[in-house]
PDB file of C-alpha atoms in Angstrom:
ATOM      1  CA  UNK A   1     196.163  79.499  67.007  1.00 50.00           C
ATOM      2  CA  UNK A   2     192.138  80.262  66.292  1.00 53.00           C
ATOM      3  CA  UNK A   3     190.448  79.279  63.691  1.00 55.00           C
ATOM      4  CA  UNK A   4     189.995  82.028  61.312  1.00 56.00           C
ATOM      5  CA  UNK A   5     185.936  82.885  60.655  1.00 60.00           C
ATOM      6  CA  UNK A   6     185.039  81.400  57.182  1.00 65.00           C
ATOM      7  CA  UNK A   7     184.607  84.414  54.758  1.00 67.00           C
ATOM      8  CA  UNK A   8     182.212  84.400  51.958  1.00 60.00           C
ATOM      9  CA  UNK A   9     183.219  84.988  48.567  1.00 66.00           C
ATOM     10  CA  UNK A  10     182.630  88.240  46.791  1.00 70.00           C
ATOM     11  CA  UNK A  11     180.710  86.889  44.533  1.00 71.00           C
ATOM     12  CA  UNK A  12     177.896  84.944  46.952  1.00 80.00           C
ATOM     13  CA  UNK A  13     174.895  87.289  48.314  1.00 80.00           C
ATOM     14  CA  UNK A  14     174.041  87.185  52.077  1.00 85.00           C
ATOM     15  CA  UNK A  15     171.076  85.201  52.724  1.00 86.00           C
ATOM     16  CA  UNK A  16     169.291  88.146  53.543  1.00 89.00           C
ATOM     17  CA  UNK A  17     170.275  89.912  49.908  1.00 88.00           C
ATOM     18  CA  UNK A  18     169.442  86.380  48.353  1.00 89.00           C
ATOM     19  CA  UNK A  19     165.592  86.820  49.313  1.00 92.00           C
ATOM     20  CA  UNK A  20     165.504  90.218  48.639  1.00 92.00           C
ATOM     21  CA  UNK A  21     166.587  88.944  45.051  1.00 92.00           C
ATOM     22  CA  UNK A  22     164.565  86.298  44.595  1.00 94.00           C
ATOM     23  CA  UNK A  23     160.886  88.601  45.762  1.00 95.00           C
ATOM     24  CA  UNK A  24     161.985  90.746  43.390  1.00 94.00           C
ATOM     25  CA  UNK A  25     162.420  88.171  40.727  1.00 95.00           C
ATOM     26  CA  UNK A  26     159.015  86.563  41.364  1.00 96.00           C
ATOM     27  CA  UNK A  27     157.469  90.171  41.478  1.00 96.00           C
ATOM     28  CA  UNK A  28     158.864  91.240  38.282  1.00 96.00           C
ATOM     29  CA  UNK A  29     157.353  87.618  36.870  1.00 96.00           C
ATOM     30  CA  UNK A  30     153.701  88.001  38.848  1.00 96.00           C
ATOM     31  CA  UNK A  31     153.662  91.755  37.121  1.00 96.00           C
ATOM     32  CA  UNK A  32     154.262  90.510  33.672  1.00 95.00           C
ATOM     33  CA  UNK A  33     151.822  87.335  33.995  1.00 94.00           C
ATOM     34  CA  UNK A  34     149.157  89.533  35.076  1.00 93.00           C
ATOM     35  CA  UNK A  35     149.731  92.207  32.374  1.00 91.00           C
ATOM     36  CA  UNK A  36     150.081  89.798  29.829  1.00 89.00           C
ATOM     37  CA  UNK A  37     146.584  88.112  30.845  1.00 86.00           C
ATOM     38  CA  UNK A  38     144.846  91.535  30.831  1.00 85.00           C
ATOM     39  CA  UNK A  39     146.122  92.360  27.592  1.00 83.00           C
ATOM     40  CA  UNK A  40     144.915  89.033  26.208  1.00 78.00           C
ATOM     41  CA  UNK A  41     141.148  89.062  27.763  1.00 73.00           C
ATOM     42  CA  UNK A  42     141.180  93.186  26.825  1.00 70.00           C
ATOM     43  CA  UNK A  43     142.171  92.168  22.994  1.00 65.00           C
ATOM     44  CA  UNK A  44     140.308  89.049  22.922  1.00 61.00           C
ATOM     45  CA  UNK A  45     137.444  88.657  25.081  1.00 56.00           C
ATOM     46  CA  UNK A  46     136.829  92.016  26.025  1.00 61.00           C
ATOM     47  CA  UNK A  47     135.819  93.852  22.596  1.00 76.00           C
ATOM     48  CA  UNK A  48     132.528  91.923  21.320  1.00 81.00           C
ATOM     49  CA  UNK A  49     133.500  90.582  17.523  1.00 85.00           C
ATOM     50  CA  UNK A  50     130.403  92.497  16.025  1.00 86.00           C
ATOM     51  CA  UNK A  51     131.976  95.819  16.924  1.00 84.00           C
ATOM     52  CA  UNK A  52     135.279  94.643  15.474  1.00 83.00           C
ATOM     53  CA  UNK A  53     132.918  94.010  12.013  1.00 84.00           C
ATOM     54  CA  UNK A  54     131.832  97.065  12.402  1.00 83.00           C
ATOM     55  CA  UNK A  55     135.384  98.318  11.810  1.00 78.00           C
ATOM     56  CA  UNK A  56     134.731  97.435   7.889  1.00 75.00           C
ATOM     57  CA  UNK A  57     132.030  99.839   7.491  1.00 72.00           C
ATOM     58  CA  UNK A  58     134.159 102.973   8.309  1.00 69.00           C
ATOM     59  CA  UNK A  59     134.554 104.369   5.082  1.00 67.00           C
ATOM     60  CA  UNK A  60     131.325 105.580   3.190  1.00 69.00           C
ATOM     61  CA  UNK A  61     132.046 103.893  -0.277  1.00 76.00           C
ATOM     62  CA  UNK A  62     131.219 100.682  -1.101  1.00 78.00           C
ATOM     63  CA  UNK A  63     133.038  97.739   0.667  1.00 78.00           C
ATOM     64  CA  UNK A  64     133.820  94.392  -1.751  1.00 81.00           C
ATOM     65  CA  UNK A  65     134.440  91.311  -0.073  1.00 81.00           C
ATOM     66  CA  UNK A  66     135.790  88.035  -1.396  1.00 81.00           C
ATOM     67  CA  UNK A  67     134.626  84.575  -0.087  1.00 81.00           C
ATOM     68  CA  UNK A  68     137.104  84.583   2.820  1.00 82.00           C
ATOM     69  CA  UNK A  69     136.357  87.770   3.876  1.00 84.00           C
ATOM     70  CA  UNK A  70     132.283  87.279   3.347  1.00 83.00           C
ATOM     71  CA  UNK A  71     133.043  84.318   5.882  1.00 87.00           C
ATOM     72  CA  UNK A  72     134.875  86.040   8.552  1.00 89.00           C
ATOM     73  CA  UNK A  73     132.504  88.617   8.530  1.00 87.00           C
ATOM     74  CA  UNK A  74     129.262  86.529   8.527  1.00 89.00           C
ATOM     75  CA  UNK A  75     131.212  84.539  11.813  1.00 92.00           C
ATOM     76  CA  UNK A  76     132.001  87.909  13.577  1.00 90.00           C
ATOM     77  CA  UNK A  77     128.411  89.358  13.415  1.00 89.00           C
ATOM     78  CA  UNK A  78     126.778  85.369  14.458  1.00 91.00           C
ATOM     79  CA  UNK A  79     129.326  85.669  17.389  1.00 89.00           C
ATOM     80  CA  UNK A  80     128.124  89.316  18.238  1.00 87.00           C
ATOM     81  CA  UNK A  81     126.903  89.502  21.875  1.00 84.00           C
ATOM     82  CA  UNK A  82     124.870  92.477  20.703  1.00 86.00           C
ATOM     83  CA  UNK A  83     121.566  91.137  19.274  1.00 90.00           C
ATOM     84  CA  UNK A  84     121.154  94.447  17.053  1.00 89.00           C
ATOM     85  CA  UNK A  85     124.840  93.490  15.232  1.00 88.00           C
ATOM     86  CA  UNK A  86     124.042  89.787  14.795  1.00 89.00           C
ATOM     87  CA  UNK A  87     120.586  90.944  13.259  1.00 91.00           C
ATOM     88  CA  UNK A  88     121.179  93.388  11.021  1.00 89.00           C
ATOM     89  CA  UNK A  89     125.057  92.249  10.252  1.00 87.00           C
ATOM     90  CA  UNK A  90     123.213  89.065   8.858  1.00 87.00           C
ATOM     91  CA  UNK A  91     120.800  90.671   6.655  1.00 86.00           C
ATOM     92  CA  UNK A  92     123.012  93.070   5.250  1.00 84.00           C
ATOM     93  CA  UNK A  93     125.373  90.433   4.001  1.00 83.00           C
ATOM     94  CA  UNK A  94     122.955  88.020   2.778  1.00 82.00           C
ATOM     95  CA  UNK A  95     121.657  91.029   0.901  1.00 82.00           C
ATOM     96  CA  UNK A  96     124.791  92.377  -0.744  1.00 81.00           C
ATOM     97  CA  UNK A  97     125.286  88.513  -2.026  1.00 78.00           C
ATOM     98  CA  UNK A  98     126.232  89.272  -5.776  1.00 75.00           C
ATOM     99  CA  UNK A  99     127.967  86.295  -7.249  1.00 72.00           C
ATOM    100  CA  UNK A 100     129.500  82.639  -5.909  1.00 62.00           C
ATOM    101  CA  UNK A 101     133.106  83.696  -7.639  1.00 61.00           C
ATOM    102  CA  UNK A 102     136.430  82.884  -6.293  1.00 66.00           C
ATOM    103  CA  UNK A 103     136.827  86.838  -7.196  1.00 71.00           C
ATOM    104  CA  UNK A 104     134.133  88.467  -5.676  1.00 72.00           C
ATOM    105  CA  UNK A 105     131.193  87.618  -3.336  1.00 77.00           C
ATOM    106  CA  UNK A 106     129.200  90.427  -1.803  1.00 78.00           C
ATOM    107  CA  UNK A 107     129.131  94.184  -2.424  1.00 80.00           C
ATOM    108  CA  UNK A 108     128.039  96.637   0.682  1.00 76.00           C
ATOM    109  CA  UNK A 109     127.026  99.918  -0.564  1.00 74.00           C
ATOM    110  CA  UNK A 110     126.159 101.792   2.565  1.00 64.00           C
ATOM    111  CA  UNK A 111     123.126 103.602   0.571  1.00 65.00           C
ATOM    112  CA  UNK A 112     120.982 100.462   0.367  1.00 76.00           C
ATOM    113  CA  UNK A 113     118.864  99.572   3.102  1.00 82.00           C
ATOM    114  CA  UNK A 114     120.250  96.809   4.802  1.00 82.00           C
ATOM    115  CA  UNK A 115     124.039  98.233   4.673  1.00 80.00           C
ATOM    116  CA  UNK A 116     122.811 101.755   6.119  1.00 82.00           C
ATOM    117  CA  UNK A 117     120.710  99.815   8.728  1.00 86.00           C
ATOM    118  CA  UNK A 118     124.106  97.738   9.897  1.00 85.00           C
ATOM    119  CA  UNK A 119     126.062 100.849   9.924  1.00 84.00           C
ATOM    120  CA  UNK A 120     122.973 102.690  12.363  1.00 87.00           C
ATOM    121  CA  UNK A 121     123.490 100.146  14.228  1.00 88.00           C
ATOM    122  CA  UNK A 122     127.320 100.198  14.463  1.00 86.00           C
ATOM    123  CA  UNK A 123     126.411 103.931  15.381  1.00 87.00           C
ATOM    124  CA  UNK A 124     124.035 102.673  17.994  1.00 88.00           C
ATOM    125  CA  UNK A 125     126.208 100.644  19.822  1.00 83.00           C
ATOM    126  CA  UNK A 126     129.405 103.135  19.611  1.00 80.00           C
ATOM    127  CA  UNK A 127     131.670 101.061  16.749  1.00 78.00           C
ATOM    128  CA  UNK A 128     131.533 103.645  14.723  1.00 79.00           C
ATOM    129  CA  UNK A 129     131.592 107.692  14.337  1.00 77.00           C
ATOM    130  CA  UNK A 130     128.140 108.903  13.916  1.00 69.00           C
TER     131      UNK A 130
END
């Protein structure tokens, strides 16, 4: 009598299926670390934080913000890479200072000088509709 030939299982992949399996494994995971690093530099690094401020001065009427917000906003338009946000995002919100209340810190009406200069600006630089 011969030896029969060992037989693989049903369930075990030929070597040659086995790679085929894994490449697409480690394609499917190079695809998704790639997209998921573009997404994060597109969301984070690529959209200058002065043109996200900008985003506040949308609406025409007047825009209240509390301490917190006055903050974030004042850190957004220092961090501007765009030296016409930093300038005149500064100015308009050291102008629109109205009290030092846990409530209520700085009113932007876009009429007054500094406010409609920020928003020209946002204009300028393509944050906002003109």
């Amino acid at each position: 009598m011969s030896a029969s030939p060992v037989a693989t299982p049903e369930w075990q992949m030929t070597p040659r299926a086995r790679k085929a399996f894994i490449g697409l494994i480690v394609g499917a995971v190079v695809v998704i670390l790639l997209g998921s690093a573009w997404m994060t530099y597109d969301v984070r690094v690529g959209q200058d934080p002065g043109l996200r401020a900008c985003g506040s001065f949308a609406r025409t009427s007047a825009v209240e913000l509390s301490e917190a917000e006055f903050r974030k906003l004042s850190a957004m338009f220092a961090r501007s890479t765009r030296p016409a946000l930093r300038e005149h995002g500064g100015r308009a919100l050291s102008a629109s200072v109205v009290s030092q209340g846990p409530t209520l810190v700085a009113v932007l009406r876009p009429a007054e000088g500094e406010a409609a200069a920020l928003r020209a600006a946002c204009v300028a630089e393509g944050a906002l509709p003109g």
